[in-house]
Amino acid sequence: MTSTVRIGDREVGEGRPVYTVAEIGINHNGDLEIAKQLIDIAANTGVDAVKFQKRTPDIATPPDMRDTPRDTPWGEMTYLDYRYRVEFGVTEYEEIDRYCAERGIAWFASPWDVPSVDFLEKFDVVCHKVASASLTDRELLVRLRDTGRPVIASTGMSTMDEIDAAVELLGTDRLVLLHTTSTYPCPPEEANLRTIETLSRRFGVPVGYSGHERGLQVSIAAVALGACLVERHVTLDRTMWGSDQAASLEPEGLRRLVRDIRTVEAAMGDGVKRVFPGEEAPRRRLRRV
Ligand SMILES: C=C(OP(=O)(O)O)C(=O)O
């Protein structure tokens, strides 16, 4: 039996409704109005939380990537300049914080470096997220642990040894692990959904799923296999410019995802064999002996 973790006003874990997260990430392309439209879509769909990514580009950008030229809608620029171009600062996050409160939806982010944790701590975020890329960043994990907030940690591109080390640092009290494969978009053959059970048995913490596949089936199957949280990227339009757009859900996809998650979790039941009320009439009509 795994424990549950409180995220905002929701208990997350076994026997609780699946916690749904719309990952806005950097699909806003640095435009606050797009971010607010995505918040609206998530709130209207009944999603529990929207998520962002927060970086200090000078720290979070790998040194060998900084000067790589990148073609962007704003012209050719270095990778570092592009990172600055799509990064929201305090003014934008104040508005995000205000707007999410107005729309009644929680928000949080994955900080990609320690100053970004300090930045997010100025807001009353419901939790912090560790991106798969950051799971081996010990300094970041310690800072996150020390906030005392719940932590959702993604395990893509990681070995079991790396996950063991991260869990040892973070502790298991307020931890949710996410199974994920960091291939964008992720082919079904690489989804390896049975890992949800592997992580759950090994660590005894709630385990969710962060999906990068096209379509809905794999995320829905993750729920049937016990995922207590599902995170999917959301976009206004999959053809928009940006590295995460193709593996994202458009508004109608997000609506179907939430609908189908609620159907599947209702259908999971408790595993106790019983005769349901709806079976009484067919039982009388069809049983001979
Ligand atoms: C990249 C992220 O997450 P994941 O590893 O779950 O895709 C993130 O949260 O920033």
Tab-separated table of C-alpha atoms and ligand atoms in Angstrom:
chain	number	residue	atom	x	y	z
A	1	MET	CA	0.000	0.000	0.000
A	2	THR	CA	1.478	3.348	-1.009
A	3	SER	CA	0.955	6.495	1.002
A	4	THR	CA	-0.857	9.580	-0.239
A	5	VAL	CA	0.583	13.059	-0.629
A	6	ARG	CA	-1.388	16.271	-0.149
A	7	ILE	CA	-1.072	18.674	-3.098
A	8	GLY	CA	-3.001	21.889	-2.430
A	9	ASP	CA	-6.503	20.831	-1.451
A	10	ARG	CA	-6.173	17.345	-2.974
A	11	GLU	CA	-4.919	14.057	-1.565
A	12	VAL	CA	-2.948	12.247	-4.301
A	13	GLY	CA	-2.290	8.510	-4.315
A	14	GLU	CA	-3.943	5.120	-4.194
A	15	GLY	CA	-7.724	5.191	-3.926
A	16	ARG	CA	-7.885	8.921	-4.727
A	17	PRO	CA	-9.058	10.557	-7.955
A	18	VAL	CA	-6.246	10.864	-10.499
A	19	TYR	CA	-4.595	14.292	-10.224
A	20	THR	CA	-4.477	15.865	-13.675
A	21	VAL	CA	-1.791	18.329	-14.747
A	22	ALA	CA	-1.759	20.396	-17.949
A	23	GLU	CA	1.915	21.080	-18.687
A	24	ILE	CA	2.062	24.497	-20.334
A	25	GLY	CA	5.837	24.308	-20.052
A	26	ILE	CA	7.226	26.677	-22.663
A	27	ASN	CA	4.375	26.176	-25.151
A	28	HIS	CA	3.424	29.811	-24.465
A	29	ASN	CA	6.533	30.805	-26.461
A	30	GLY	CA	7.111	33.717	-24.075
A	31	ASP	CA	3.634	35.188	-24.645
A	32	LEU	CA	1.574	35.761	-21.480
A	33	GLU	CA	-1.697	35.956	-23.411
A	34	ILE	CA	-1.093	32.443	-24.807
A	35	ALA	CA	-0.309	31.225	-21.275
A	36	LYS	CA	-3.604	32.691	-20.038
A	37	GLN	CA	-5.535	31.056	-22.890
A	38	LEU	CA	-3.965	27.712	-21.914
A	39	ILE	CA	-4.893	28.311	-18.251
A	40	ASP	CA	-8.476	28.973	-19.399
A	41	ILE	CA	-8.539	25.745	-21.402
A	42	ALA	CA	-7.236	23.729	-18.450
A	43	ALA	CA	-9.654	25.358	-15.987
A	44	ASN	CA	-12.633	24.856	-18.325
A	45	THR	CA	-11.650	21.197	-18.733
A	46	GLY	CA	-11.594	20.472	-15.009
A	47	VAL	CA	-7.838	19.874	-14.881
A	48	ASP	CA	-6.407	20.078	-11.339
A	49	ALA	CA	-3.261	22.122	-12.039
A	50	VAL	CA	-1.299	23.871	-14.749
A	51	LYS	CA	2.446	23.616	-14.796
A	52	PHE	CA	5.269	25.805	-16.082
A	53	GLN	CA	9.051	25.506	-16.395
A	54	LYS	CA	11.248	28.083	-14.657
A	55	ARG	CA	14.862	28.593	-15.608
A	56	THR	CA	17.679	30.986	-14.947
A	57	PRO	CA	18.957	30.626	-18.527
A	58	ASP	CA	22.582	31.461	-17.660
A	59	ILE	CA	22.655	28.560	-15.193
A	60	ALA	CA	20.228	26.071	-16.713
A	61	THR	CA	21.564	26.144	-20.280
A	62	PRO	CA	24.332	23.570	-20.816
A	63	PRO	CA	27.565	25.501	-21.667
A	64	ASP	CA	28.112	23.665	-24.966
A	65	MET	CA	24.589	24.625	-26.129
A	66	ARG	CA	24.686	28.356	-25.412
A	67	ASP	CA	26.110	29.616	-28.699
A	68	THR	CA	24.353	27.088	-30.932
A	69	PRO	CA	22.407	29.054	-33.548
A	70	ARG	CA	18.650	28.547	-33.478
A	71	ASP	CA	16.034	29.537	-36.040
A	72	THR	CA	13.098	31.030	-34.154
A	73	PRO	CA	9.934	32.970	-35.070
A	74	TRP	CA	11.880	36.032	-33.804
A	75	GLY	CA	14.808	35.468	-36.169
A	76	GLU	CA	18.054	33.515	-35.833
A	77	MET	CA	19.579	33.746	-32.344
A	78	THR	CA	21.797	31.739	-30.020
A	79	TYR	CA	20.219	29.004	-27.937
A	80	LEU	CA	20.897	31.090	-24.808
A	81	ASP	CA	19.110	34.141	-26.266
A	82	TYR	CA	16.197	31.914	-27.252
A	83	ARG	CA	16.024	30.625	-23.665
A	84	TYR	CA	15.777	34.219	-22.417
A	85	ARG	CA	13.180	35.024	-25.087
A	86	VAL	CA	10.714	32.361	-23.837
A	87	GLU	CA	11.358	32.819	-20.091
A	88	PHE	CA	8.734	34.513	-17.924
A	89	GLY	CA	9.901	36.875	-15.152
A	90	VAL	CA	8.281	38.097	-11.954
A	91	THR	CA	5.682	40.328	-13.669
A	92	GLU	CA	4.376	37.447	-15.753
A	93	TYR	CA	4.343	34.995	-12.835
A	94	GLU	CA	2.491	37.500	-10.644
A	95	GLU	CA	-0.165	37.650	-13.334
A	96	ILE	CA	-0.182	33.835	-13.690
A	97	ASP	CA	-0.577	33.522	-9.920
A	98	ARG	CA	-3.439	36.023	-9.894
A	99	TYR	CA	-5.135	34.537	-12.954
A	100	CYS	CA	-4.954	30.925	-11.711
A	101	ALA	CA	-6.509	32.030	-8.400
A	102	GLU	CA	-9.268	33.807	-10.334
A	103	ARG	CA	-9.891	30.690	-12.441
A	104	GLY	CA	-9.729	28.379	-9.396
A	105	ILE	CA	-6.884	26.207	-10.655
A	106	ALA	CA	-3.614	25.335	-8.908
A	107	TRP	CA	-0.255	26.023	-10.539
A	108	PHE	CA	3.330	24.960	-10.025
A	109	ALA	CA	6.520	24.659	-12.033
A	110	SER	CA	9.661	22.673	-12.532
A	111	PRO	CA	12.582	24.867	-11.445
A	112	TRP	CA	15.691	23.940	-13.453
A	113	ASP	CA	18.195	25.557	-11.060
A	114	VAL	CA	18.430	26.699	-7.439
A	115	PRO	CA	17.646	30.439	-7.996
A	116	SER	CA	14.473	29.327	-9.787
A	117	VAL	CA	13.389	27.485	-6.620
A	118	ASP	CA	13.943	30.724	-4.674
A	119	PHE	CA	11.919	32.561	-7.334
A	120	LEU	CA	8.985	30.105	-7.099
A	121	GLU	CA	9.090	30.126	-3.302
A	122	LYS	CA	7.872	33.754	-3.420
A	123	PHE	CA	4.553	32.329	-4.564
A	124	ASP	CA	2.400	29.897	-2.643
A	125	VAL	CA	2.847	27.078	-5.180
A	126	VAL	CA	1.134	23.798	-4.258
A	127	CYS	CA	4.284	21.781	-4.907
A	128	HIS	CA	7.487	21.693	-6.949
A	129	LYS	CA	8.343	19.400	-9.863
A	130	VAL	CA	11.689	17.857	-10.714
A	131	ALA	CA	12.050	17.534	-14.499
A	132	SER	CA	13.630	14.273	-15.671
A	133	ALA	CA	16.636	16.255	-16.842
A	134	SER	CA	17.211	17.490	-13.267
A	135	LEU	CA	16.870	14.194	-11.370
A	136	THR	CA	20.630	13.908	-10.859
A	137	ASP	CA	21.088	17.569	-9.825
A	138	ARG	CA	21.793	16.978	-6.123
A	139	GLU	CA	22.074	20.667	-5.222
A	140	LEU	CA	18.639	21.306	-6.735
A	141	LEU	CA	17.086	18.267	-5.011
A	142	VAL	CA	18.388	19.339	-1.607
A	143	ARG	CA	17.027	22.867	-2.088
A	144	LEU	CA	13.646	21.433	-3.134
A	145	ARG	CA	13.547	19.058	-0.173
A	146	ASP	CA	14.325	21.948	2.165
A	147	THR	CA	11.307	23.945	0.956
A	148	GLY	CA	9.120	21.428	2.824
A	149	ARG	CA	6.675	21.404	-0.098
A	150	PRO	CA	5.482	18.249	-1.855
A	151	VAL	CA	7.795	17.255	-4.710
A	152	ILE	CA	6.752	15.521	-7.931
A	153	ALA	CA	9.839	13.954	-9.521
A	154	SER	CA	9.997	12.674	-13.097
A	155	THR	CA	12.204	9.692	-13.859
A	156	GLY	CA	12.718	9.881	-17.633
A	157	MET	CA	16.210	9.218	-19.038
A	158	SER	CA	17.222	7.825	-15.621
A	159	THR	CA	18.701	4.548	-14.417
A	160	MET	CA	17.284	2.846	-11.320
A	161	ASP	CA	20.504	3.759	-9.470
A	162	GLU	CA	19.919	7.423	-10.277
A	163	ILE	CA	16.309	7.189	-9.080
A	164	ASP	CA	17.452	5.440	-5.862
A	165	ALA	CA	19.906	8.277	-5.176
A	166	ALA	CA	17.294	10.962	-5.860
A	167	VAL	CA	14.695	9.307	-3.583
A	168	GLU	CA	17.283	8.960	-0.841
A	169	LEU	CA	17.952	12.705	-1.029
A	170	LEU	CA	14.330	13.789	-1.341
A	171	GLY	CA	12.896	11.364	1.232
A	172	THR	CA	9.567	9.627	0.727
A	173	ASP	CA	7.283	11.695	2.994
A	174	ARG	CA	6.027	14.220	0.464
A	175	LEU	CA	7.199	12.584	-2.753
A	176	VAL	CA	5.287	11.592	-5.888
A	177	LEU	CA	7.332	9.837	-8.571
A	178	LEU	CA	6.379	10.032	-12.221
A	179	HIS	CA	7.192	7.322	-14.676
A	180	THR	CA	8.055	8.794	-18.067
A	181	THR	CA	10.158	8.187	-21.143
A	182	SER	CA	11.812	11.366	-22.396
A	183	THR	CA	11.495	10.622	-26.106
A	184	TYR	CA	9.543	13.382	-27.906
A	185	PRO	CA	7.149	12.162	-29.202
A	186	CYS	CA	7.363	8.828	-27.394
A	187	PRO	CA	6.565	5.707	-29.470
A	188	PRO	CA	4.386	3.109	-27.665
A	189	GLU	CA	7.309	0.638	-27.652
A	190	GLU	CA	9.259	3.000	-25.394
A	191	ALA	CA	6.423	3.855	-22.987
A	192	ASN	CA	7.161	0.831	-20.753
A	193	LEU	CA	4.096	1.442	-18.607
A	194	ARG	CA	4.710	-1.560	-16.346
A	195	THR	CA	7.430	0.571	-14.766
A	196	ILE	CA	4.622	2.334	-12.868
A	197	GLU	CA	4.205	-0.812	-10.798
A	198	THR	CA	7.968	-1.328	-10.520
A	199	LEU	CA	8.449	2.148	-9.027
A	200	SER	CA	5.433	1.805	-6.801
A	201	ARG	CA	6.670	-1.483	-5.283
A	202	ARG	CA	10.225	-0.280	-4.910
A	203	PHE	CA	9.599	3.065	-3.257
A	204	GLY	CA	6.105	2.770	-1.711
A	205	VAL	CA	5.220	6.316	-2.823
A	206	PRO	CA	2.404	7.432	-5.139
A	207	VAL	CA	3.456	6.997	-8.774
A	208	GLY	CA	2.036	8.929	-11.708
A	209	TYR	CA	2.765	9.264	-15.399
A	210	SER	CA	4.154	12.126	-17.469
A	211	GLY	CA	3.282	11.421	-21.114
A	212	HIS	CA	5.070	12.585	-24.245
A	213	GLU	CA	3.315	10.312	-26.693
A	214	ARG	CA	0.903	11.292	-29.442
A	215	GLY	CA	-2.758	10.588	-28.646
A	216	LEU	CA	-4.495	9.475	-25.482
A	217	GLN	CA	-4.399	5.667	-25.276
A	218	VAL	CA	-1.083	5.310	-23.478
A	219	SER	CA	-1.969	7.870	-20.793
A	220	ILE	CA	-5.340	6.191	-20.254
A	221	ALA	CA	-3.630	2.811	-19.951
A	222	ALA	CA	-1.273	4.343	-17.366
A	223	VAL	CA	-4.315	5.112	-15.206
A	224	ALA	CA	-5.531	1.512	-15.547
A	225	LEU	CA	-2.076	0.421	-14.370
A	226	GLY	CA	-2.317	2.553	-11.247
A	227	ALA	CA	-0.971	6.007	-12.167
A	228	CYS	CA	-2.259	8.428	-9.517
A	229	LEU	CA	-1.363	11.548	-11.514
A	230	VAL	CA	-1.242	12.213	-15.243
A	231	GLU	CA	0.661	15.113	-16.748
A	232	ARG	CA	0.398	16.001	-20.431
A	233	HIS	CA	1.661	18.972	-22.419
A	234	VAL	CA	-1.080	21.261	-23.686
A	235	THR	CA	-1.003	23.632	-26.646
A	236	LEU	CA	-3.393	25.852	-28.579
A	237	ASP	CA	-2.268	24.214	-31.808
A	238	ARG	CA	0.197	21.354	-32.348
A	239	THR	CA	1.574	23.033	-35.472
A	240	MET	CA	2.805	26.055	-33.465
A	241	TRP	CA	6.562	26.595	-33.317
A	242	GLY	CA	8.372	24.968	-30.382
A	243	SER	CA	10.038	21.707	-29.376
A	244	ASP	CA	7.179	20.354	-27.202
A	245	GLN	CA	4.221	21.284	-29.403
A	246	ALA	CA	4.031	18.055	-31.471
A	247	ALA	CA	3.790	15.834	-28.389
A	248	SER	CA	1.125	18.100	-26.810
A	249	LEU	CA	-2.648	17.831	-26.600
A	250	GLU	CA	-4.892	20.453	-28.153
A	251	PRO	CA	-7.975	21.632	-26.178
A	252	GLU	CA	-10.268	18.880	-27.469
A	253	GLY	CA	-7.621	16.231	-26.702
A	254	LEU	CA	-7.247	17.532	-23.155
A	255	ARG	CA	-11.033	17.453	-22.691
A	256	ARG	CA	-11.161	13.821	-23.854
A	257	LEU	CA	-8.202	12.888	-21.680
A	258	VAL	CA	-9.880	14.138	-18.502
A	259	ARG	CA	-13.197	12.551	-19.502
A	260	ASP	CA	-11.568	9.191	-20.234
A	261	ILE	CA	-9.461	9.248	-17.043
A	262	ARG	CA	-12.640	9.755	-14.986
A	263	THR	CA	-14.351	6.886	-16.845
A	264	VAL	CA	-11.423	4.505	-16.378
A	265	GLU	CA	-10.948	5.291	-12.686
A	266	ALA	CA	-14.673	4.746	-12.096
A	267	ALA	CA	-14.369	1.421	-13.914
A	268	MET	CA	-11.390	0.190	-11.876
A	269	GLY	CA	-13.499	-0.724	-8.837
A	270	ASP	CA	-12.088	-2.394	-5.745
A	271	GLY	CA	-11.384	-5.882	-7.080
A	272	VAL	CA	-13.903	-7.505	-4.737
A	273	LYS	CA	-16.053	-9.948	-6.743
A	274	ARG	CA	-19.730	-9.203	-6.235
A	275	VAL	CA	-23.014	-9.324	-8.122
A	276	PHE	CA	-23.961	-5.763	-9.060
A	277	PRO	CA	-27.568	-4.514	-8.881
A	278	GLY	CA	-27.619	-4.205	-12.671
A	279	GLU	CA	-26.849	-7.919	-12.945
A	280	GLU	CA	-29.843	-9.069	-10.850
A	281	ALA	CA	-32.397	-8.975	-13.673
A	282	PRO	CA	-30.154	-10.695	-16.265
A	283	ARG	CA	-29.249	-13.249	-13.605
A	284	ARG	CA	-32.930	-14.092	-13.010
A	285	ARG	CA	-33.677	-14.089	-16.731
A	286	LEU	CA	-30.682	-16.029	-18.016
A	287	ARG	CA	-29.574	-18.487	-15.293
A	288	ARG	CA	-31.196	-21.904	-15.694
A	289	VAL	CA	-29.729	-23.586	-12.594
B	1	LIG	C1	10.534	18.284	-18.634
B	1	LIG	C2	9.738	18.188	-17.568
B	1	LIG	O1	9.137	17.066	-17.100
B	1	LIG	P1	9.185	15.561	-17.629
B	1	LIG	O2	10.548	15.072	-17.414
B	1	LIG	O3	8.118	14.892	-16.839
B	1	LIG	O4	8.809	15.639	-19.080
B	1	LIG	C3	9.429	19.343	-16.729
B	1	LIG	O5	8.602	19.178	-15.813
B	1	LIG	O6	9.982	20.416	-16.941
